[in-house]
Tab-separated table of C-alpha atoms and ligand atoms in Angstrom:
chain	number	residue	atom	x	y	z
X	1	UNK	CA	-0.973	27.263	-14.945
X	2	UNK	CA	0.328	24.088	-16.470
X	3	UNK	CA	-0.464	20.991	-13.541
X	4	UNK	CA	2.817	19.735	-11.956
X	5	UNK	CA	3.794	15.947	-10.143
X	6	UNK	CA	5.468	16.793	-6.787
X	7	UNK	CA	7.331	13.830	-5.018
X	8	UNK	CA	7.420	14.580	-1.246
X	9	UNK	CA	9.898	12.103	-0.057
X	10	UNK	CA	12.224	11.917	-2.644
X	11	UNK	CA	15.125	12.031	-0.855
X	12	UNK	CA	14.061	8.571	1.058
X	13	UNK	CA	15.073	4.953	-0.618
X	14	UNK	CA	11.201	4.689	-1.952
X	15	UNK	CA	11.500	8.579	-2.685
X	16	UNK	CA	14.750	7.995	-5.644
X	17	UNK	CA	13.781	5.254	-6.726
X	18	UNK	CA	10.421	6.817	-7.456
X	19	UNK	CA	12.262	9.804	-8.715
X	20	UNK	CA	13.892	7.743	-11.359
X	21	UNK	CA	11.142	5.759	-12.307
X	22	UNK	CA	9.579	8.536	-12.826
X	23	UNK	CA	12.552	10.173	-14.968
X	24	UNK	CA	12.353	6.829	-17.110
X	25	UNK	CA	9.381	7.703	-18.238
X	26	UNK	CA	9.908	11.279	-19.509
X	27	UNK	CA	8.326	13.130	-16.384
X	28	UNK	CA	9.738	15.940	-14.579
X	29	UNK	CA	8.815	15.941	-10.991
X	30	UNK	CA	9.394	18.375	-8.530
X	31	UNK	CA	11.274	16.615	-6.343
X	32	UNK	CA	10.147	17.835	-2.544
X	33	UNK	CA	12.093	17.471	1.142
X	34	UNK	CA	12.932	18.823	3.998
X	35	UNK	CA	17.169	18.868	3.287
X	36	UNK	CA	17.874	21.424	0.121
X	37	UNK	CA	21.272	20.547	0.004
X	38	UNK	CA	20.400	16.709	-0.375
X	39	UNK	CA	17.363	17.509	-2.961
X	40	UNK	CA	19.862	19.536	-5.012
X	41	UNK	CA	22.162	16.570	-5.468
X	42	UNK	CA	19.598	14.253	-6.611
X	43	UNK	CA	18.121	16.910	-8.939
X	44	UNK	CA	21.669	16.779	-10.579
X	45	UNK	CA	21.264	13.091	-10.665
X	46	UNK	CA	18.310	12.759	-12.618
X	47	UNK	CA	19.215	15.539	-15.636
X	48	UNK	CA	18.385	18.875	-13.318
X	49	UNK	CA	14.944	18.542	-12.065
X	50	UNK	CA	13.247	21.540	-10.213
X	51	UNK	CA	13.094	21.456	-5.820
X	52	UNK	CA	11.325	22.676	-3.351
X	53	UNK	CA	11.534	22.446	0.415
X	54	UNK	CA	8.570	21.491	2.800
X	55	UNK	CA	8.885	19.864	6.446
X	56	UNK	CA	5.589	17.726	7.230
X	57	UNK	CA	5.901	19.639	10.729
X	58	UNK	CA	4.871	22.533	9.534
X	59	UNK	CA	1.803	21.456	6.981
X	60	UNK	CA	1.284	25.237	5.162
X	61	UNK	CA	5.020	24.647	3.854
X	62	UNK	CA	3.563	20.906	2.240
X	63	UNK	CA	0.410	23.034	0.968
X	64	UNK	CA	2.299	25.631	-0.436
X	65	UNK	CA	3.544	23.063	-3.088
X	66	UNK	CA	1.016	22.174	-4.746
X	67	UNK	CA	-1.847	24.068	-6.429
X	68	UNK	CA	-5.752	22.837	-7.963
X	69	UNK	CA	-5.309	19.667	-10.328
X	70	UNK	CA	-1.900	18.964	-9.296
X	71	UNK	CA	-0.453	15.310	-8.921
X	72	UNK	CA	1.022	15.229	-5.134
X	73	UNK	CA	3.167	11.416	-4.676
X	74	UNK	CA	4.303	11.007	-0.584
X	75	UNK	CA	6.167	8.299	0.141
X	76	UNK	CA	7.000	10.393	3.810
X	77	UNK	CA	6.352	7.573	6.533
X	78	UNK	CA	5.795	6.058	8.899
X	79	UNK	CA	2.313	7.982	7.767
X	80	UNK	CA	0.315	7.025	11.082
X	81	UNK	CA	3.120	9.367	12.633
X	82	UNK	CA	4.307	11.415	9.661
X	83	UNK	CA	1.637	11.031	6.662
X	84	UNK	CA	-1.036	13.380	7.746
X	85	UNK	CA	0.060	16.925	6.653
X	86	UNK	CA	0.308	15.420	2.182
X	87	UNK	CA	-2.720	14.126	2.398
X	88	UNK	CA	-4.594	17.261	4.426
X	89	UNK	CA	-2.788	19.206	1.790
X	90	UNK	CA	-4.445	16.905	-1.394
X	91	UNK	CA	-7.320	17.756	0.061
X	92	UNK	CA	-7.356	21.671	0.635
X	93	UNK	CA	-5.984	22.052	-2.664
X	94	UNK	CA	-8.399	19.380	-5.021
X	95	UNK	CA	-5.157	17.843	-6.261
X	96	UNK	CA	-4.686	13.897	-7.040
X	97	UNK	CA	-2.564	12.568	-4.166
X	98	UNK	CA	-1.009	9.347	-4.589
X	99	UNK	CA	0.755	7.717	-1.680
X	100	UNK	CA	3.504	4.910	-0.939
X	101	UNK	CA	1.833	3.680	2.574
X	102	UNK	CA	1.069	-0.117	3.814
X	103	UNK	CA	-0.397	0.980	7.053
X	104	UNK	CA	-3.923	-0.944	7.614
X	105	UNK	CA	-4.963	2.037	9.820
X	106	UNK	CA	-3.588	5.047	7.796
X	107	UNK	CA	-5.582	3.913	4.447
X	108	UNK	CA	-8.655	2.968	6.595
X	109	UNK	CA	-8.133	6.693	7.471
X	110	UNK	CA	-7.867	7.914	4.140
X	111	UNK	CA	-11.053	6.459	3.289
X	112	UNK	CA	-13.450	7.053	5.897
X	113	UNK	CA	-11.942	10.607	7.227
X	114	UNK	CA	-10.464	11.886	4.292
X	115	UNK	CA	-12.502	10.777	1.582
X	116	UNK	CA	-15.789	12.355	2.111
X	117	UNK	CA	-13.513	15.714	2.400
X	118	UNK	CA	-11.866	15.191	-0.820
X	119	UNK	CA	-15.269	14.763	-2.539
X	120	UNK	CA	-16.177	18.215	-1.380
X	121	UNK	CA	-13.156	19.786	-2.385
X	122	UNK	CA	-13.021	17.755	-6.086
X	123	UNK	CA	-9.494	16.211	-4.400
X	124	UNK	CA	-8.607	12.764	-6.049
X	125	UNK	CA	-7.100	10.096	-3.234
X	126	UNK	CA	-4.993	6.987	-4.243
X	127	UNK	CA	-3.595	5.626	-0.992
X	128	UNK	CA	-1.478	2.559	-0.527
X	129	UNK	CA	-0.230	2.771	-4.707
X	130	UNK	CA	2.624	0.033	-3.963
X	131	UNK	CA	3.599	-3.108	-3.610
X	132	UNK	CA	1.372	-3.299	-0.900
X	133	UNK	CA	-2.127	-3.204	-2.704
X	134	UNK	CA	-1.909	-2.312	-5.528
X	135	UNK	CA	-1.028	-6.045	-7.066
X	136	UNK	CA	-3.350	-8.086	-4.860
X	137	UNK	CA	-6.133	-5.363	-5.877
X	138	UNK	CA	-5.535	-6.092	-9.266
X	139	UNK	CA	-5.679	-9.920	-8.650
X	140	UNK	CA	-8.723	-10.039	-6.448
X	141	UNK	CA	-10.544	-7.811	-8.730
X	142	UNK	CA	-10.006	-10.587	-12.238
X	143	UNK	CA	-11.031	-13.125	-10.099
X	144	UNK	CA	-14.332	-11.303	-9.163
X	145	UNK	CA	-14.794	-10.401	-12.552
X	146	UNK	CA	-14.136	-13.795	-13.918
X	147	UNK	CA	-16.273	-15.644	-11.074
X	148	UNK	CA	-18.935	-12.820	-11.661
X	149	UNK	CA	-22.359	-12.485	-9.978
X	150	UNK	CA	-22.304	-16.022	-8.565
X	151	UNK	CA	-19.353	-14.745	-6.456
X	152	UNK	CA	-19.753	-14.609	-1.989
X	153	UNK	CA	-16.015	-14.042	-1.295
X	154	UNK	CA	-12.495	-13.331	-2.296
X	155	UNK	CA	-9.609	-13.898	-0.609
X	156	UNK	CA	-6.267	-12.119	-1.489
X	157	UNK	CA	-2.806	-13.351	-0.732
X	158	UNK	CA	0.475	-11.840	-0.640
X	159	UNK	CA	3.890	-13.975	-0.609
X	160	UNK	CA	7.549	-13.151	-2.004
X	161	UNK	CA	9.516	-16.390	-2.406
X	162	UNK	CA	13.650	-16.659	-2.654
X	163	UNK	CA	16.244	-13.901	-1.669
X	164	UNK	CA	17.942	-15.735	0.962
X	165	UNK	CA	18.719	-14.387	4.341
X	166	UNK	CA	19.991	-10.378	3.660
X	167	UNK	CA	17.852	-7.694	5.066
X	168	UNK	CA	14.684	-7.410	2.271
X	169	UNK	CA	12.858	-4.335	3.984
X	170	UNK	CA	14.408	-0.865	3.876
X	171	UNK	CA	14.778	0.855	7.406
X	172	UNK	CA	11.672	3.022	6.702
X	173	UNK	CA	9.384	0.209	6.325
X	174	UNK	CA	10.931	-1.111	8.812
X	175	UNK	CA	9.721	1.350	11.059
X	176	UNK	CA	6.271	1.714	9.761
X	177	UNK	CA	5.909	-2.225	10.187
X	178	UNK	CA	6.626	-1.504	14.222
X	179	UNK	CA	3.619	0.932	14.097
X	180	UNK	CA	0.996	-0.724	12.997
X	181	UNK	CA	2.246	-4.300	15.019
X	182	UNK	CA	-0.274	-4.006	17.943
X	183	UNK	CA	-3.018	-1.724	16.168
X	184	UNK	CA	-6.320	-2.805	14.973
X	185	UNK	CA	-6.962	-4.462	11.275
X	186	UNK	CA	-10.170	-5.153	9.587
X	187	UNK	CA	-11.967	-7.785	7.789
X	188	UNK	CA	-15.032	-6.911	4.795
X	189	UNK	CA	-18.615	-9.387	6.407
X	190	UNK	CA	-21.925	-8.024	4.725
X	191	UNK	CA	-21.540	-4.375	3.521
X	192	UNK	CA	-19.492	-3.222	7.045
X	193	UNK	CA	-15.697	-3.444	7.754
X	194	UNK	CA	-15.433	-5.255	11.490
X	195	UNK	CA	-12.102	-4.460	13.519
X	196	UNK	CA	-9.909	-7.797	14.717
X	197	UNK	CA	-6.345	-8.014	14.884
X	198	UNK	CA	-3.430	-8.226	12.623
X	199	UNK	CA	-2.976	-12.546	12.213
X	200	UNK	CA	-6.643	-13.052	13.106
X	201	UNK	CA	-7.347	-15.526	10.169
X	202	UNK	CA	-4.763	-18.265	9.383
X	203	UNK	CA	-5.060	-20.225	5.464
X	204	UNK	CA	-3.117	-21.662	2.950
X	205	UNK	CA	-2.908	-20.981	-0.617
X	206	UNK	CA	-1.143	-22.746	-3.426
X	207	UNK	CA	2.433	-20.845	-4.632
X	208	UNK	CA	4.644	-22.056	-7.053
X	209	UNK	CA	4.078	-25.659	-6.458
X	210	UNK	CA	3.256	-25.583	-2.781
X	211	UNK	CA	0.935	-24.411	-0.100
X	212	UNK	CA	1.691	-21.748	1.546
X	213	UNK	CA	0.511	-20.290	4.894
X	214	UNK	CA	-0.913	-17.154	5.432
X	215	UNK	CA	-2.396	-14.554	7.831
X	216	UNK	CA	-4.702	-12.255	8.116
X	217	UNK	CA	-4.608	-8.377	7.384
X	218	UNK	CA	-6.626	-5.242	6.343
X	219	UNK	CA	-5.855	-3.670	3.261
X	220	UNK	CA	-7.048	-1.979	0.420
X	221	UNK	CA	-9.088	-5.058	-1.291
X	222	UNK	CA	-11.516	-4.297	1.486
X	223	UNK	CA	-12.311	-0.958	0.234
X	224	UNK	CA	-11.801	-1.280	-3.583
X	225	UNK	CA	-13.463	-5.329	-4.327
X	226	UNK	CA	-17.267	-4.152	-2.299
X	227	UNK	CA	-17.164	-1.151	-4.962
X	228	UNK	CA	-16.706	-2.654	-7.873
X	229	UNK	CA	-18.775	-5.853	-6.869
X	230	UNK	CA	-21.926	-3.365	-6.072
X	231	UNK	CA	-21.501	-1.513	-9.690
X	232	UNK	CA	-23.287	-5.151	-10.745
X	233	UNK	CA	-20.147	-7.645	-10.936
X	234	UNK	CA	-21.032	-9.187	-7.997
X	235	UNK	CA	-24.203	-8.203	-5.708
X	236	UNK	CA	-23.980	-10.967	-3.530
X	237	UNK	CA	-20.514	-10.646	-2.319
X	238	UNK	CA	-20.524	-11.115	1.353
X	239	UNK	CA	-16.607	-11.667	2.420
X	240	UNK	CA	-13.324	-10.078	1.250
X	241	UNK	CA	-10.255	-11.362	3.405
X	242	UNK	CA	-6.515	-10.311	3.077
X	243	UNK	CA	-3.954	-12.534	4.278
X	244	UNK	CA	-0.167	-11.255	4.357
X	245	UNK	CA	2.579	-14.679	3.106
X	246	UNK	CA	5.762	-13.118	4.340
X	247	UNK	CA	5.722	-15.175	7.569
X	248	UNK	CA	6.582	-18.551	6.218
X	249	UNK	CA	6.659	-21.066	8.797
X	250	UNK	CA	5.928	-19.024	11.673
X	251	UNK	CA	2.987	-17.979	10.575
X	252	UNK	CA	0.882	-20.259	12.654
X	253	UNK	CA	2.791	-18.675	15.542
X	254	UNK	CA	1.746	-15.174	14.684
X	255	UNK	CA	-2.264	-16.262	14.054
X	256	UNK	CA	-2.159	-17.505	17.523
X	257	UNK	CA	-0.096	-14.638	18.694
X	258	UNK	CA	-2.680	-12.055	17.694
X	259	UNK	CA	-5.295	-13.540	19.926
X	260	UNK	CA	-2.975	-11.888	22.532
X	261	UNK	CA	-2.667	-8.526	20.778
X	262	UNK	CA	-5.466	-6.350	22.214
X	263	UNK	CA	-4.506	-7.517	26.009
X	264	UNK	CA	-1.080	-6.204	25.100
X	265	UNK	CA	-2.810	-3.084	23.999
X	266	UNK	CA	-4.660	-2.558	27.308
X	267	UNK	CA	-2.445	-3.215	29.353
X	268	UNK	CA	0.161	-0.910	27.983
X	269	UNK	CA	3.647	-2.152	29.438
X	270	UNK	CA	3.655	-5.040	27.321
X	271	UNK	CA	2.966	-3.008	24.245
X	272	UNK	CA	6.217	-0.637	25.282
X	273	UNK	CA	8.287	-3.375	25.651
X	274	UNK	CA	6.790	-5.147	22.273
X	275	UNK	CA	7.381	-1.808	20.792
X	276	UNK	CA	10.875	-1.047	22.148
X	277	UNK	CA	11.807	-4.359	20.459
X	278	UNK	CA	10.388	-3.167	17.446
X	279	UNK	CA	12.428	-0.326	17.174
X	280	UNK	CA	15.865	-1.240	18.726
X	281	UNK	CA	15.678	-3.767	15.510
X	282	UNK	CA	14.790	-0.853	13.048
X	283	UNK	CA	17.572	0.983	14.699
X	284	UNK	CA	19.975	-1.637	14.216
X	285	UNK	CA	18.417	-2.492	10.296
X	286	UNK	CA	20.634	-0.845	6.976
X	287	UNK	CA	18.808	2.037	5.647
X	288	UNK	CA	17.971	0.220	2.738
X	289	UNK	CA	17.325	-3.411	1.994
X	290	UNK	CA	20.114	-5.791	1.010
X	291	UNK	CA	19.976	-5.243	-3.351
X	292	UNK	CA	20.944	-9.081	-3.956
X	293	UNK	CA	18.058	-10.209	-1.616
X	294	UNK	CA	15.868	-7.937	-3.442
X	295	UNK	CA	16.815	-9.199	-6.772
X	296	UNK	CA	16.683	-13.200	-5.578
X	297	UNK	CA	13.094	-12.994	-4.662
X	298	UNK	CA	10.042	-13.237	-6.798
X	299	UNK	CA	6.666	-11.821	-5.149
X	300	UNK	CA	3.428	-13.715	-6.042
X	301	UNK	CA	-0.337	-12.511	-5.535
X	302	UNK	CA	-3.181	-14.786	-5.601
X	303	UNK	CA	-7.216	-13.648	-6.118
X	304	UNK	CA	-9.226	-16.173	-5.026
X	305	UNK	CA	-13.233	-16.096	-5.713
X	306	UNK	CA	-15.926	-18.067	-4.471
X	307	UNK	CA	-19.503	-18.997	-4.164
X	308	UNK	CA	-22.136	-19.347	-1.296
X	309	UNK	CA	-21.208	-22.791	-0.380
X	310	UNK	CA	-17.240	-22.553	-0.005
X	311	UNK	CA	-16.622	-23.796	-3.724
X	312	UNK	CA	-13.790	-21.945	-5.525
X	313	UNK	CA	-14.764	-19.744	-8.825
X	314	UNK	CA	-11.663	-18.542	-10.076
X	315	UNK	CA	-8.267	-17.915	-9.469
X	316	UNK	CA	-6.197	-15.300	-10.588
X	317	UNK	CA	-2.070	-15.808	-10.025
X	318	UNK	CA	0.131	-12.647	-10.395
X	319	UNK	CA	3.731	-12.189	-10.199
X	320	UNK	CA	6.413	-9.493	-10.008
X	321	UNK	CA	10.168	-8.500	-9.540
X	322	UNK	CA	10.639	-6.686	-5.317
X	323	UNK	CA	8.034	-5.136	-3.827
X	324	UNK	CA	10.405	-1.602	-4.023
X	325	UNK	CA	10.873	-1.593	-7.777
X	326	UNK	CA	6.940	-2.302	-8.895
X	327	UNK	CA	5.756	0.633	-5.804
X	328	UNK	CA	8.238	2.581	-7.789
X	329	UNK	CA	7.242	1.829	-11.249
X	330	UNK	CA	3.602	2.169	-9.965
X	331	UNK	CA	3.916	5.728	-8.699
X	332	UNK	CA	5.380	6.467	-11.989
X	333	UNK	CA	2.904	5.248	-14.004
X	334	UNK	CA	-0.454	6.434	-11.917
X	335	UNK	CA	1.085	9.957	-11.356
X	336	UNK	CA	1.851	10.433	-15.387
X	337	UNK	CA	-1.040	8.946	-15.798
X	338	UNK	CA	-3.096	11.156	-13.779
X	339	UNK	CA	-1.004	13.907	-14.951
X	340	UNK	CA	-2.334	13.394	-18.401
X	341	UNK	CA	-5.667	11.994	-18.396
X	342	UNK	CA	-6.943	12.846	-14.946
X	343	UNK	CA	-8.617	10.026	-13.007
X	344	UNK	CA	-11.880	8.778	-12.650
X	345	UNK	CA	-14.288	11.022	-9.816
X	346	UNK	CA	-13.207	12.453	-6.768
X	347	UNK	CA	-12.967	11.426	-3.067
X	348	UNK	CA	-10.842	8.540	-1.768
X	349	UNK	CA	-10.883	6.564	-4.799
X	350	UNK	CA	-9.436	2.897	-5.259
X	351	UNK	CA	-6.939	1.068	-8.075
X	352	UNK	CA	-9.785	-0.061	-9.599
X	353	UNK	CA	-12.174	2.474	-9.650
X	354	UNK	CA	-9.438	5.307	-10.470
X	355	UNK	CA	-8.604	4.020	-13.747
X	356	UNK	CA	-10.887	1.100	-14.673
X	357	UNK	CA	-9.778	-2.759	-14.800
X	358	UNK	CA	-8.444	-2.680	-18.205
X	359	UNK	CA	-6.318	0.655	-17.975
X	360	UNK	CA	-4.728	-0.557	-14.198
X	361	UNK	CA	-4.261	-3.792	-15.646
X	362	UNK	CA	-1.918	-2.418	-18.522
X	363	UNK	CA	-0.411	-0.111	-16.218
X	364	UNK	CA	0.422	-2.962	-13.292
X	365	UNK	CA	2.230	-4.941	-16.507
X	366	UNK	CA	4.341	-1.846	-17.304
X	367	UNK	CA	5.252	-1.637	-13.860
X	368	UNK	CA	5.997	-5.149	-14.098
X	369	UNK	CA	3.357	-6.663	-12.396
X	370	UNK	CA	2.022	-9.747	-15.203
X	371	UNK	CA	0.089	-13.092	-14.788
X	372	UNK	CA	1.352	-16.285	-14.109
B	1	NAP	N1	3.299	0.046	0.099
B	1	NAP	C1	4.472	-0.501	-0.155
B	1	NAP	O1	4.543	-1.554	-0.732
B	1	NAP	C2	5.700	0.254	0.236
B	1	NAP	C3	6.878	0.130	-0.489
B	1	NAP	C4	7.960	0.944	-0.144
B	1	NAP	C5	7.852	1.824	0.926
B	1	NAP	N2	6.689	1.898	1.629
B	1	NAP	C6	6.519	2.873	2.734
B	1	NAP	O2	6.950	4.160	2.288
B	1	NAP	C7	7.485	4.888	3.384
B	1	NAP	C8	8.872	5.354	3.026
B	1	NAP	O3	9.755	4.266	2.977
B	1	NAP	P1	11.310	4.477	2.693
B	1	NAP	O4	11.917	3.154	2.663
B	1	NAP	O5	11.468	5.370	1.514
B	1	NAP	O6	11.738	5.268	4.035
B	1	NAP	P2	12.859	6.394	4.204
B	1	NAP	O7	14.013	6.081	3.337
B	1	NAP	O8	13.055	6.501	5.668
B	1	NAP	O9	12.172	7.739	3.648
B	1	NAP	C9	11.320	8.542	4.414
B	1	NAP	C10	11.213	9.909	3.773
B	1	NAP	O10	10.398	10.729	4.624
B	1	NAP	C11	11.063	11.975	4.748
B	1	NAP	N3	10.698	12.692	5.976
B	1	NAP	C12	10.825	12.258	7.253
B	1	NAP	N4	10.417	13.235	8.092
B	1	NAP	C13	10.060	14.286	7.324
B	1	NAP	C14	9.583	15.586	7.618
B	1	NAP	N5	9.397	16.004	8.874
B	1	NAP	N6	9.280	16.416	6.581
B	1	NAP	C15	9.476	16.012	5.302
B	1	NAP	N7	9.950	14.798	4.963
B	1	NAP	C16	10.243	13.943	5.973
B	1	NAP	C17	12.530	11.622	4.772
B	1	NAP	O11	13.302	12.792	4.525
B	1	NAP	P3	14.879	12.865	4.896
B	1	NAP	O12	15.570	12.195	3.752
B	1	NAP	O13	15.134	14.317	4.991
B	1	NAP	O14	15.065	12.126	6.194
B	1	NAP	C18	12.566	10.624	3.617
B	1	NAP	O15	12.598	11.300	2.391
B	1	NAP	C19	7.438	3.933	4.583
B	1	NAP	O16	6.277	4.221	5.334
B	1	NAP	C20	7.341	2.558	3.956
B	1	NAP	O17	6.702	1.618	4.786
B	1	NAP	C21	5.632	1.109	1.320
């Protein structure tokens, strides 16, 4: 049987726009929900693609889409709550599974719990294929190259700059931002990841003309920079670090919130009020975000490398259009991709290590993703 893409989620904001990204470029997804009546209509949209139905609450109806050496896309979130039954699925079935999260915890899941089973089962995993990190992957892994084996740490950084004041997060990330708020991140010291919280590392890094603050977070670069630095880039790295930009000037208050975070998380009516913050604002937020913010602002990712004493190797400065339309044009681009070539090895693979430097290069630029 000819290998299919299915795109679980496509009747979300990241879901359609994935769908016609994906349309764009000549491929014919199987576009995958829990609503028939809603999938039907935007199977009309995009020329009459094929649908199936599948509720994540009952995972054999997710499994029973997809079959050996298919190409599975989820953007279904939150995925701490919701992403669990797609990915299980990936794995039964040894497809490629490509997913839309920016959950810290979920893709630490995917690699250490999921992986090891998708390596049995010849499954290929790609978690966290979006804006967020697929970019700052890319931009941490020139400057490692480019610094090479003299390199002891990279640091990553994240920003979007303009857009003014409309609403620049759709209601879904929205939601899966309140999830992950209070829950442990990581940082990369020595070989290990080491738990601290979200915000637990403050810096500044030069944007378009300025310095700009940011804090820390974990992230895919944590996983994906150790790998290729052991295949002989860089043996002596010792530190990767992820720090998040959208915070702008109250991101010093946010560092020195964290400190706070894990007393909030034992002590558990703090958390529910936090939390029922949290989600009175995602239930007042627009389903999606505000479309002249998202075309105002420009988002900029910065790899920074350096050596054993502090002093900086190289820096590598990336830019794109929103964070929605490159996670789209990504998906689109690694699921043909994959569709068509296959990726490389099995297990919970990286950006990087999935397709090679040069080839994910290429494809970030088609998905709009170029250097400074
Ligand atoms: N990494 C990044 O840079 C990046 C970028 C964009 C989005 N995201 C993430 O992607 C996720 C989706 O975002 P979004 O804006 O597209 O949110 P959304 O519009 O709320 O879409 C969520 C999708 O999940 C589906 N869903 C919910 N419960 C389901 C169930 N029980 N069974 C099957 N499908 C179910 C929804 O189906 P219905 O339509 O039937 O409700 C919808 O298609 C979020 O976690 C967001 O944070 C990340």
């Amino acid at each position: 049987m000819t290998a299919k893409i299915v795109l679980l989620g496509a009747t979300g904001y990241t879901g359609a726009r994935t769908a016609e990204a994906m349309t764009r470029r000549g491929l014919r997804p199987v576009l995958a929900g829990r609503d028939k009546d809603r999938l039907a209509t935007l199977a009309e949209r995009f020329g009459g693609l094929p649908t199936a139905t599948a509720d994540v609450s009952d995972p054999a109806s997710v499994r029973a889409l997809i079959d050996t050496g298919d190409v599975l896309v989820s953007t279904v979130g939150p995925f701490a709550k919701i992403g669990e039954a797609a990915v299980t699925a990936a794995v039964d079935a040894g497809a490629i599974y490509f997913d839309s999260t920016g959950e810290p915890p979920f893709i630490r899941r995917v690699f250490e719990h999921h992986g090891p089973a998708a390596a049995r089962t010849g499954a290929a995993l790609l978690t966290a294929f979006g804006n967020d990190y697929v970019p700052g992957t890319l931009a941490g892994a020139l400057a490692l190259t480019e610094a090479g084996v003299a390199t002891a740490g990279v640091h990553v950084g994240y920003f979007v700059i303009g857009g003014g004041a409309g609403q620049g997060f759709s209601k879904g990330t929205l939601n899966s931002l309140v999830g992950v708020l209070l829950e442990p991140m990581y940082r990369w010291r020595d070989g290990a990841l080491h738990d601290e919280p979200a915000g637990a590392r403050y810096r500044t890094f030069q944007v378009a003309g300025r310095d700009r603050p940011g804090v820390s977070i974990g992230a895919t670069e944590q996983f994906a920079l150790p790998r290729l630095a052991a295949t002989g880039v860089a043996p002596r790295l010792r530190e990767v670090d992820v720090y998040l930009g959208w915070f702008g000037p109250i991101s010093r208050a946010v560092h020195l919130g964290s400190r706070a975070a894990p007393l909030f998380r034992r002590f558990s009516p703090v958390a529910d009020v936090l939390t029922a913050v949290g989600r009175a604002a995602v239930r007042r937020a627009a389903d999606e975000p505000n479309a002249a913010t998202l075309a105002g602002s420009t988002s900029y990712f910065v790899g920074e490398a350096f050596g054993a004493s502090g002093q900086r190797l190289a820096t590598v400065l990336l830019t794109s259009p929103d964070g929605y339309a490159i996670t789209a044009e990504l998906l689109a681009w690694g699921a043909g991709y994959a569709l068509e070539h296959g990726l490389a090895g099995s297990g919970a693979l990286d950006p990087v290590s999935a397709f090679g430097l040069d080839t994910l290069r290429a494809g970030a630029a088609e998905a709009g993703i170029v250097a400074v």
